[in-house]
XYZ file of C-alpha atoms in Angstrom:
165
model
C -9.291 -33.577 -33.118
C -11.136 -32.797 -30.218
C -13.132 -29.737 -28.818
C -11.022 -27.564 -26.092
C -12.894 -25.126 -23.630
C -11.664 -21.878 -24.190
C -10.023 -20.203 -20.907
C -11.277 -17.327 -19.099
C -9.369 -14.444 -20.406
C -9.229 -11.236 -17.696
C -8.241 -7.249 -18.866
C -4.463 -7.406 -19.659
C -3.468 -10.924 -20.564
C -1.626 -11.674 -23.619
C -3.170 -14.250 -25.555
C 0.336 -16.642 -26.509
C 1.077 -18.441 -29.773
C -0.109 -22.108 -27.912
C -3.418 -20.372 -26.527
C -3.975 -19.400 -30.263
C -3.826 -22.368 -31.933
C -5.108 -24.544 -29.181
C -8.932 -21.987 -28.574
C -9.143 -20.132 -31.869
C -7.285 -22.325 -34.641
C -8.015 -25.897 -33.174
C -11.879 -25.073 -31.995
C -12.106 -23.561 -35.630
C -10.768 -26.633 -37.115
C -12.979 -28.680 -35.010
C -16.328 -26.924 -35.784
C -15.908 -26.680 -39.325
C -14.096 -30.208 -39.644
C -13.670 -32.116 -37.001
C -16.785 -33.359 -35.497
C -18.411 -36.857 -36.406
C -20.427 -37.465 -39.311
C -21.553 -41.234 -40.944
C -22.886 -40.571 -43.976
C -23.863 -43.544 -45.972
C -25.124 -43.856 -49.720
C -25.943 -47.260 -50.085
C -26.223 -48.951 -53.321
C -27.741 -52.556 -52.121
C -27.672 -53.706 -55.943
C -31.380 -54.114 -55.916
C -34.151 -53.616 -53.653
C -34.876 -53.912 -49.158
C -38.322 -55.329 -49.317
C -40.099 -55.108 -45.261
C -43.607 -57.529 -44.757
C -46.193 -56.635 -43.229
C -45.740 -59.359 -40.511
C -42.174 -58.284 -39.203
C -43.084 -54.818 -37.577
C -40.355 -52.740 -36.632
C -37.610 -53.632 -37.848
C -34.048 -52.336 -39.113
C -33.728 -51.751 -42.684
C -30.174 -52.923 -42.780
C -28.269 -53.522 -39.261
C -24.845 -53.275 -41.105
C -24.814 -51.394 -44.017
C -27.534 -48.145 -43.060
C -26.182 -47.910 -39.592
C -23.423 -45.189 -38.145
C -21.618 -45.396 -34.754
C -20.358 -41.882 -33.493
C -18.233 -40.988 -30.639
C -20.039 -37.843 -29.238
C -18.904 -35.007 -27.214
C -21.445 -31.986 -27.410
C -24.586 -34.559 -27.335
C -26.479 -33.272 -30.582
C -27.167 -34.643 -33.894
C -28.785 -34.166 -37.170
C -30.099 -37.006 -38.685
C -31.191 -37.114 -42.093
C -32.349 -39.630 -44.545
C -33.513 -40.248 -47.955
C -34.489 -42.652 -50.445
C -36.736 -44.447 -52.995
C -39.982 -45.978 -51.589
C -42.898 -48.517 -53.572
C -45.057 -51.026 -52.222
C -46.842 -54.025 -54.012
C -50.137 -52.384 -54.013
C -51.913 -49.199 -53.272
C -52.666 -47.453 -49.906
C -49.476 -49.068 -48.330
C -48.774 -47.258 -45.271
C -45.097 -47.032 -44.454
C -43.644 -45.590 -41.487
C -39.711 -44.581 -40.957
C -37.760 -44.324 -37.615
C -34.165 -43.849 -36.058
C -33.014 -46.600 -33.450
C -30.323 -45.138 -31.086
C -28.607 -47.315 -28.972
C -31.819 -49.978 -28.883
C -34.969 -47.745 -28.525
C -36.628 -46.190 -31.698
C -36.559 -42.032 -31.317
C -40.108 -41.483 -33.050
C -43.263 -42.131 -31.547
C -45.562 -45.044 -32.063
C -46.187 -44.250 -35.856
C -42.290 -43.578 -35.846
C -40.529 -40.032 -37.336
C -42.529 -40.232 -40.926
C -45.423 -41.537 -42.132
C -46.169 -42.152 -45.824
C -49.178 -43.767 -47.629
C -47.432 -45.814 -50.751
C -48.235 -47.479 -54.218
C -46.696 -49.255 -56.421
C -44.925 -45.810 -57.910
C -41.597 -44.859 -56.540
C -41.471 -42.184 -54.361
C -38.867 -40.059 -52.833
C -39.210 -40.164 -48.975
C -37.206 -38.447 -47.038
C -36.549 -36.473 -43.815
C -33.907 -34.574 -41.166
C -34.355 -34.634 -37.240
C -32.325 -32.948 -34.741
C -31.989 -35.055 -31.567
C -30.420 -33.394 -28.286
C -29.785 -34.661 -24.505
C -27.389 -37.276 -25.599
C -25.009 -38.492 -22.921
C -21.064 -38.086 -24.687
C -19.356 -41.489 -25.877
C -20.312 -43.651 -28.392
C -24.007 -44.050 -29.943
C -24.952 -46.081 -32.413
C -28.217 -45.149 -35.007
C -29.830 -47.527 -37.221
C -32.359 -46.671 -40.159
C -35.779 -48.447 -39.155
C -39.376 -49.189 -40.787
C -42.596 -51.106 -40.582
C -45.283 -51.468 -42.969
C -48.756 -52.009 -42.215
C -50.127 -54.213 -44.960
C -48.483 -55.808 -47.791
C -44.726 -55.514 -48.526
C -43.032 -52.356 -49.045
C -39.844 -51.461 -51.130
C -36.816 -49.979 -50.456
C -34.888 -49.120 -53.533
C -31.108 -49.141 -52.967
C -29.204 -49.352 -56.866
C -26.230 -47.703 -58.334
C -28.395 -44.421 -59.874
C -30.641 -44.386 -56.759
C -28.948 -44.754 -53.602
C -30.358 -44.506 -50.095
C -28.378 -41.552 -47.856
C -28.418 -42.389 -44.259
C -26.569 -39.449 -42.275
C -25.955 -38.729 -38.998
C -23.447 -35.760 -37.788
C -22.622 -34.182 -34.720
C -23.954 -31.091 -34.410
């Protein structure tokens, strides 16, 4: 279902049973419904593991990744999941890559300083000015010493969403 301008309705006109369902019901539907969302909870069966010697680099390509066809050009992104390294003061940082260029800065969208003690990372971005068609958003991360730790298990999962907004 798509999204259909509404008309420009003037002092007397009649709104008809087709103008109805097409401006009020459909655009209802398609606002509370209708709009793209890839929402992933990945269970990996084990662990992602990043060294420090790969830089940036996708998490997973295939399985934390989510292709949307876009028409109003916004969309929340949101991640979360279980983070370790093999040692203390591990400093991991987390990014989005749309369509082939990372969104975050240099340090990427989240920084976090790790040990060797799970922790819960997560974090939700809005990201507007996107042409309409099809976009394609990968989970990314770096570490910058040691190796870090991804958990991705059936009671810990790692949620990767991205909806149109």
């Amino acid at each position: 279902m798509a999204w259909t301008a509404p008309n420009t309705i003037a002092a007397g006109d009649v709104l008809s049973a087709t103008a109805h369902n097409t401006y009020l019901r459909d655009n209802l539907n398609y606002l509370h419904t209708g709009r793209p969302a890839g929402v992933i909870a990945r269970n990996n069966g084990g662990v992602y593991s990043i060294a420090t010697a790969t830089g940036w680099a996708a998490i997973d390509s295939t399985n934390l990744a989510n292709t949307l066809t876009l028409t109003t050009g916004r969309v929340l992104i949101a991640c979360v999941g279980s983070f370790y390294a093999d040692a203390s003061s591990r400093l991991l940082s987390l990014d989005v890559d749309l369509d082939g260029t990372r969104i975050g800065g240099t340090d990427g969208i989240v920084k976090k300083t790790l040990d060797t003690n799970a922790t819960a990372i997560s974090f939700t971005i809005m990201k507007v000015g996107l042409s309409t068609g099809s976009h394609t958003f990968k989970l990314f991360w770096k570490i910058g010493a040691g190796i870090g730790y991804l958990f991705s298990g059936t009671d810990v999962q790692v949620h990767f969403t991205v909806a149109e907004w």
